[in-house]
Coordinates of C-alpha atoms in Angstrom, one line a residue:
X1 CA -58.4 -97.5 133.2
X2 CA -56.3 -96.4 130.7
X3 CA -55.5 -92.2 130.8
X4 CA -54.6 -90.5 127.6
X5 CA -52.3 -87.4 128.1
X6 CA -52.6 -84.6 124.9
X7 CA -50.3 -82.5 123.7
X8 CA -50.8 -79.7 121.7
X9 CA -48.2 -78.6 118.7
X10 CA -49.3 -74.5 118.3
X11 CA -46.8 -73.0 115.3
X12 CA -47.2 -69.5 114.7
X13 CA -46.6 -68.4 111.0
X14 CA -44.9 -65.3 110.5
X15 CA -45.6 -63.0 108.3
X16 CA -44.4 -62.4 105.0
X17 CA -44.2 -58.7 103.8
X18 CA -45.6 -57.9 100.3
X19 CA -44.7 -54.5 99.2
X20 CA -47.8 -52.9 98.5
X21 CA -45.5 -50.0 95.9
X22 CA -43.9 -52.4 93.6
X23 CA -43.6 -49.2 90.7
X24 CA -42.2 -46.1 92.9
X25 CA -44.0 -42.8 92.3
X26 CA -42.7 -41.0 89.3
X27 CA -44.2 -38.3 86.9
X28 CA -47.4 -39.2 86.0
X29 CA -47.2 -36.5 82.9
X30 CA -44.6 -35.7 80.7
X31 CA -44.1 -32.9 78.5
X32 CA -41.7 -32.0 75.3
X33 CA -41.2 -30.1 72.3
X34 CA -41.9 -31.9 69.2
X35 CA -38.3 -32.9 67.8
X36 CA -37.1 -33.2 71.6
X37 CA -36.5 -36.9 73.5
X38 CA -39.1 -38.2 75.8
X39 CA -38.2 -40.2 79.1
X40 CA -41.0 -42.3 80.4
X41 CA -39.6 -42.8 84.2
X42 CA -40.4 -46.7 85.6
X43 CA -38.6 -47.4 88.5
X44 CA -39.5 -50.9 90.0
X45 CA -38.9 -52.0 93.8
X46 CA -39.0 -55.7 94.0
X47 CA -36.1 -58.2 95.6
X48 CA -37.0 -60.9 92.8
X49 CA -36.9 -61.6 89.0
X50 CA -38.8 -59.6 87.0
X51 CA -40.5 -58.5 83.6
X52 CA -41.1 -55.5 82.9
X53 CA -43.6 -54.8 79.9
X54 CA -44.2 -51.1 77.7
X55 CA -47.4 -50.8 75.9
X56 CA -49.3 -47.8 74.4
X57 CA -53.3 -47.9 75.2
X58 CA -54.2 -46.8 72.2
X59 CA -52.9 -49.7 70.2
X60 CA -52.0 -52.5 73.3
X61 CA -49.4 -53.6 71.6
X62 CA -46.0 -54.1 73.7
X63 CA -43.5 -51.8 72.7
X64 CA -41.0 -53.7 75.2
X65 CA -40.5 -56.6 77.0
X66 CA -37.3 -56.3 78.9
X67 CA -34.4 -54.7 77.6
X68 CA -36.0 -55.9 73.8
X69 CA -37.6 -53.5 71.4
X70 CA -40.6 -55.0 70.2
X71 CA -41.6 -52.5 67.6
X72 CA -39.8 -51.4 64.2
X73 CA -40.0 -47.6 65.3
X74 CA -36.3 -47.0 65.8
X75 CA -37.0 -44.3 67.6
X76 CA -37.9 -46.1 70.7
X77 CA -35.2 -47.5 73.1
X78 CA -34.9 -48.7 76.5
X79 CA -33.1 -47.1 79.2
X80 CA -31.9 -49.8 81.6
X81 CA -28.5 -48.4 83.1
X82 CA -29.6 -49.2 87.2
X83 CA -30.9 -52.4 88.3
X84 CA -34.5 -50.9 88.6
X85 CA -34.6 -48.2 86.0
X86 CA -36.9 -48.9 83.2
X87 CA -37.9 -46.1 81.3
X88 CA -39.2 -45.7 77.9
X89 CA -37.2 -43.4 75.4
X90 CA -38.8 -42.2 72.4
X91 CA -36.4 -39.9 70.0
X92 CA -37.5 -36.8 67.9
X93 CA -40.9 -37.1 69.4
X94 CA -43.3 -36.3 67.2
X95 CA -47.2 -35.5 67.7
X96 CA -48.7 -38.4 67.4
X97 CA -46.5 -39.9 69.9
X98 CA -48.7 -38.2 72.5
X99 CA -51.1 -40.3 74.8
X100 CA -51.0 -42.7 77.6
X101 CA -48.4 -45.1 78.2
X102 CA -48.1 -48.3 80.7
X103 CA -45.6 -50.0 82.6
X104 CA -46.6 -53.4 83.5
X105 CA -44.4 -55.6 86.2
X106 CA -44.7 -59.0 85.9
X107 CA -43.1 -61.5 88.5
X108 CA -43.5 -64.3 90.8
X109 CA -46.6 -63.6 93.0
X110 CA -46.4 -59.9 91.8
X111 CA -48.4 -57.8 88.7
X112 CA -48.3 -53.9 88.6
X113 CA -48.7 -51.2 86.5
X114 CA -48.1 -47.2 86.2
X115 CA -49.3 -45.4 83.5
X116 CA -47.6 -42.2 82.0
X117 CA -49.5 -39.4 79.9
X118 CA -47.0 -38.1 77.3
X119 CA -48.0 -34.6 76.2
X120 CA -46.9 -33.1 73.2
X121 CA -46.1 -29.2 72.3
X122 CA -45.9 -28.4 68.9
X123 CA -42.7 -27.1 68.0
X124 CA -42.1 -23.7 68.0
X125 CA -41.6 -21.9 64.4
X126 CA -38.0 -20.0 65.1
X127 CA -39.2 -16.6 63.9
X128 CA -36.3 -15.2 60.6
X129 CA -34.2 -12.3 62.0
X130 CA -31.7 -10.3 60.1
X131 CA -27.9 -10.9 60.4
X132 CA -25.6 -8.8 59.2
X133 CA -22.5 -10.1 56.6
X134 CA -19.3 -10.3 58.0
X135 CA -17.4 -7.3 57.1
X136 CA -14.6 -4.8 59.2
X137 CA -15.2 -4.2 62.9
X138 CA -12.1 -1.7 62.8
X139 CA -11.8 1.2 60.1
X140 CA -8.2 2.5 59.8
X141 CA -7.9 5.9 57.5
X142 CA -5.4 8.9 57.7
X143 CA -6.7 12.3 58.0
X144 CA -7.9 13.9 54.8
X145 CA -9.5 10.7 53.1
X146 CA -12.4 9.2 52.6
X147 CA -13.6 6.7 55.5
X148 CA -16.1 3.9 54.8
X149 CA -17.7 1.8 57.8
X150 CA -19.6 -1.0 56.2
X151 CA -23.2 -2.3 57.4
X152 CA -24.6 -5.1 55.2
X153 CA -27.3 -7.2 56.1
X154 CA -28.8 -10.7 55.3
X155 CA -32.2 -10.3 54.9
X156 CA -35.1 -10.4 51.9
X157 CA -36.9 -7.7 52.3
X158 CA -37.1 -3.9 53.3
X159 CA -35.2 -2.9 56.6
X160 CA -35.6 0.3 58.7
X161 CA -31.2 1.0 58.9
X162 CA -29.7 4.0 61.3
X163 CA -26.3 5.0 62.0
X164 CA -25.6 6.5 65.6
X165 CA -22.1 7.4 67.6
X166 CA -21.2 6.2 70.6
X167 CA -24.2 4.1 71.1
X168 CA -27.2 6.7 71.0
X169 CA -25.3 10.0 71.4
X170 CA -25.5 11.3 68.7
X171 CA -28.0 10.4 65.4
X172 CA -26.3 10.5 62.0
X173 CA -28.6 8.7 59.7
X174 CA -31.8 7.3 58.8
X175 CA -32.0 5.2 56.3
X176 CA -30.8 7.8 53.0
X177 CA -31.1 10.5 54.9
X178 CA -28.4 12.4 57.2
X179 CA -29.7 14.4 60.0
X180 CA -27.0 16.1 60.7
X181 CA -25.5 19.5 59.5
X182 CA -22.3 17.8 58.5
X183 CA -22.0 18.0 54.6
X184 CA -19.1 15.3 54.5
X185 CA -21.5 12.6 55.8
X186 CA -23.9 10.2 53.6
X187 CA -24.9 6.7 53.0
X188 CA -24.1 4.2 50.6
X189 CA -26.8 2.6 49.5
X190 CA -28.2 0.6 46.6
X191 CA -32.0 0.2 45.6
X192 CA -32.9 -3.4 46.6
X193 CA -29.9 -4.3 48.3
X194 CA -29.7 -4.2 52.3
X195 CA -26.3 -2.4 52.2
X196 CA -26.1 1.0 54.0
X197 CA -22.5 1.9 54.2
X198 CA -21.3 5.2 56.2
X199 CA -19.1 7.5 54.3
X200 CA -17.2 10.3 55.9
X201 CA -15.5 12.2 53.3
X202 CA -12.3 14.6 54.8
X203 CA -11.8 12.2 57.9
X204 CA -11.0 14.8 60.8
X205 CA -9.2 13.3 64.3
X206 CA -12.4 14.0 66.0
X207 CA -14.1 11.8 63.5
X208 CA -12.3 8.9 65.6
X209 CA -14.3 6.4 67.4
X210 CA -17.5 4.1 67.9
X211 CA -20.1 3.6 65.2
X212 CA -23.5 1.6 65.7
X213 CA -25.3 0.3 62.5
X214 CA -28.6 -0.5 63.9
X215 CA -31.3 -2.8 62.4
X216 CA -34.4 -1.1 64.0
X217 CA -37.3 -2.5 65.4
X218 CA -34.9 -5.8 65.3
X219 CA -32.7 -4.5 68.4
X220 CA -29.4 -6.2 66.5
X221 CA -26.5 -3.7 66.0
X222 CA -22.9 -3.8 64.8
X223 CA -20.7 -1.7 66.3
X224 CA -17.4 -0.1 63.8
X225 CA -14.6 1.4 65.4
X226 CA -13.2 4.3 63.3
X227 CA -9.5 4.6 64.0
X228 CA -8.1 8.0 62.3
X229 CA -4.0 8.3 61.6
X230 CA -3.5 12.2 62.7
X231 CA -1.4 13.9 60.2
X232 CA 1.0 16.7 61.2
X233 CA -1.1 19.7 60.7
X234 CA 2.2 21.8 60.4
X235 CA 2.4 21.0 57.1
X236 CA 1.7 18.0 54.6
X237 CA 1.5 16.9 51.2
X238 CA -1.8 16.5 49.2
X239 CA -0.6 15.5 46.1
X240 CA 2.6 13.6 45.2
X241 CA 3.5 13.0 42.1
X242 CA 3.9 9.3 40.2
X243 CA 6.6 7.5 38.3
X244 CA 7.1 8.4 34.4
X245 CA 7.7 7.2 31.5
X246 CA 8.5 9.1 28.1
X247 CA 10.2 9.1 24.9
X248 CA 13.1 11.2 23.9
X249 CA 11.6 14.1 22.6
X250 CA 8.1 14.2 24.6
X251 CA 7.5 16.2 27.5
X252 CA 7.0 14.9 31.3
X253 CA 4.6 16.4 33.3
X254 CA 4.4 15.8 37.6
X255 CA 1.9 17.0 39.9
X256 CA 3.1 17.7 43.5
X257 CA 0.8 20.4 46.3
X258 CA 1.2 20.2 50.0
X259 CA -0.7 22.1 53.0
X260 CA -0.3 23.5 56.3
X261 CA -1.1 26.3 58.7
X262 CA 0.7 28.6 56.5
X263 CA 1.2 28.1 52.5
X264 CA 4.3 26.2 51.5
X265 CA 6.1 26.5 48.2
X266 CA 7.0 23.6 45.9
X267 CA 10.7 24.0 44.6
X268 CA 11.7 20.9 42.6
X269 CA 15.7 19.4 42.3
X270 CA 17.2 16.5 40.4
X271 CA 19.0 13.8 41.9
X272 CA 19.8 16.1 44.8
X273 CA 20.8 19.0 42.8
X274 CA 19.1 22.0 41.9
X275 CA 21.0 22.6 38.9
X276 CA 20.3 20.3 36.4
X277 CA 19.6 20.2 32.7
X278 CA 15.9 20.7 32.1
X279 CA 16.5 23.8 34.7
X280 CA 19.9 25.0 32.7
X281 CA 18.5 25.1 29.1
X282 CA 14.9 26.4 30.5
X283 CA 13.1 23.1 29.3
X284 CA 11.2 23.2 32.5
X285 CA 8.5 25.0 33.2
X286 CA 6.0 25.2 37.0
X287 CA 2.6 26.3 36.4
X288 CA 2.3 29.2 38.8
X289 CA -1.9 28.7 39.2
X290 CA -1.5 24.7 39.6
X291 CA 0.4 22.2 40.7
X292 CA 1.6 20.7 37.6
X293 CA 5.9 20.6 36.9
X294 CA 6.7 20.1 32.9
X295 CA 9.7 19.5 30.8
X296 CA 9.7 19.8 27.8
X297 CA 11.8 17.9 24.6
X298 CA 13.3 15.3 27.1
X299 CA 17.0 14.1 26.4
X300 CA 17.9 11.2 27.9
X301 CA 19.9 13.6 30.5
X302 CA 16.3 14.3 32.0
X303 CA 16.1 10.6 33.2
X304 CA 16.5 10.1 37.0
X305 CA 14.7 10.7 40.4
X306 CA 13.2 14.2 40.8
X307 CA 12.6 15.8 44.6
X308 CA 9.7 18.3 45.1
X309 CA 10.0 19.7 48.4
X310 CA 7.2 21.7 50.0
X311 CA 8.4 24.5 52.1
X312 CA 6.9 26.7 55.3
X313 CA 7.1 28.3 58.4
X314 CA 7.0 24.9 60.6
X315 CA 9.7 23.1 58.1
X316 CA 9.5 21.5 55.2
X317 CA 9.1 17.6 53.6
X318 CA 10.0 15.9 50.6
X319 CA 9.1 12.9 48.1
X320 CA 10.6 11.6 45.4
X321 CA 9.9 10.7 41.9
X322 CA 11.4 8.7 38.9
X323 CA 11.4 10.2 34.9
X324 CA 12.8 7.2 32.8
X325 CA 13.7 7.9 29.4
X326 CA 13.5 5.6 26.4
X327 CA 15.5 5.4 23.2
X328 CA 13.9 5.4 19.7
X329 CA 12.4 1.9 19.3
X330 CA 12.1 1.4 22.9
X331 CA 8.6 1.3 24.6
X332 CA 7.7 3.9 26.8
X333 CA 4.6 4.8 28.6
X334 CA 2.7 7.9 27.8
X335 CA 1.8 10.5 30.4

């Protein structure tokens, strides 16, 4: 009797692990500005070859296929920079590049997708806001003059301007108007232009310091600094007296006045002597209620550098000035 003896081959198959999340959870909406860049995240987790697609479902179309653009929007680009990164870049997006977008995978044994809604905001309009026109941010001025502290502004229509010191201490304008009891302030202003200058007349030392032109309702300022040269209050000219020319014959005339805690005298001299020939033949003449010096029929021995010199209690001071005397048949220029 023949015996038959079996065997029995059992192979046990192993099993082979799919991934179930071949497209890795990204944003599943994206928002921009209109003008702004969109990025359409698809990042892929697969060990094998594959393609990856872009379409829009409004149209189907692909937009992508790999790192190729398959569309003549320049706009659109692919951002491929790691080995599983492929997202969709749209440039200067625009609103009617809003809607749903898909990432397809295609490989070996594999198909996914992850879709993308792309939400739009509509630009925002950049609301017009005055500027104001370069001009000084530092105002330097000696006591006694006139100090102007500029505020022009860049804008087409009516403005609401005010002037304040030191940052909202003190008020000084509004608009044309000066609301303060100082009779040496006012504004500069021009119908239809958007210029509305300060201007301190007599600058005093206390005038010194920070000015605020103020756009209101607009909450932009400018800030001037005033800077004011002190003068010696002892005693100081007011007037001094300019270069002239005459012919042999005419008369000169000079104005010179000076100031100070008491009243100083004007004496004039000639090239540092008081004794000289408009003085010896009593061709020269000081108006006692002004401030004017003549000499009359000049000679050519008048010609040279005059010296008036103001004189009081606290001292005195001195400036000079030239008389030049021409020929007959020379110019000259007239007083």
């Amino acid at each position: 009797m023949e015996g038959y003896i079996m065997f029995f081959l059992l192979v046990t198959v192993s099993a082979i692990h799919i991934p179930t999340s071949v497209i890795e959870p990204s944003v599943d909406e994206v928002y921009v500005t209109e003008g702004d860049t969109a990025t359409l995240v698809c990042s892929v987790t697969w060990p094998g070859r594959l393609i990856v697609i872009w379409t829009r479902v409004s149209d189907g179309n692909p937009l992508t296929i790999g790192t190729l653009v398959y569309t003549y929007d320049e706009r659109i680009s692919i951002q491929h920079s790691r080995k599983n990164d492929w997202n969709l870049l749209i440039r200067n997006v625009k609103l009617y590049d809003a809607g749903k977008y898909v990432c397809q995978v295609n490989g070996k044994g594999i198909f996914a997708t992850g879709t993308v809604l792309l939400k739009v905001n509509v630009s925002a309009i950049p609301i017009p806001t005055p500027a104001f026109k370069p001009s000084a941010e530092e105002v330097y001025v000696t006591e006694g003059d006139t100090a102007t502290l500029v505020c022009s502004v860049k804008w087409p229509g009516r403005l609401f301007v005010i002037w304040i010191r030191n940052f909202g201490v003190q008020l000084l304008t509004v608009e044309e108007s000066v609301v303060i009891p100082d009779s040496r302030i006012s504004i500069q202003h021009a119908t239809g232009a958007n210029d509305w200058n300060l201007v301190i007349k007599d600058v005093k030392p206390d005038d010194a310091g920070k000015y605020v032109c103020e756009v209101y309702g607009y909450s932009i300022r400018k800030m001037v600094l005033l800077q004011v040269n002190a003068v010696n209050e002892s005693i100081h000219f007011i007037k001094t007296p300019s270069d002239v020319w005459v012919k042999k014959g005419q008369f000169a005339r000079f104005e010179c006045a000076a100031t100070g805690r008491s009243t100083p005298t004007i004496s004039w001299s000639k090239d540092d002597a008081d004794d000289f020939p408009a003085a010896q033949e009593r061709r020269m003449h000081k108006m006692s209620d002004s401030d004017e010096f003549f000499i009359m029929d000049v000679t050519v021995n008048d010609a040279g550098v005059y010296t008036c010199t103001a004189t009081n209690a606290d001292g005195s001071i001195s400036t000079d000035v030239n008389l030049f005397v021409s020929y007959d048949g020379e110019d000259a220029k007239s007083t």
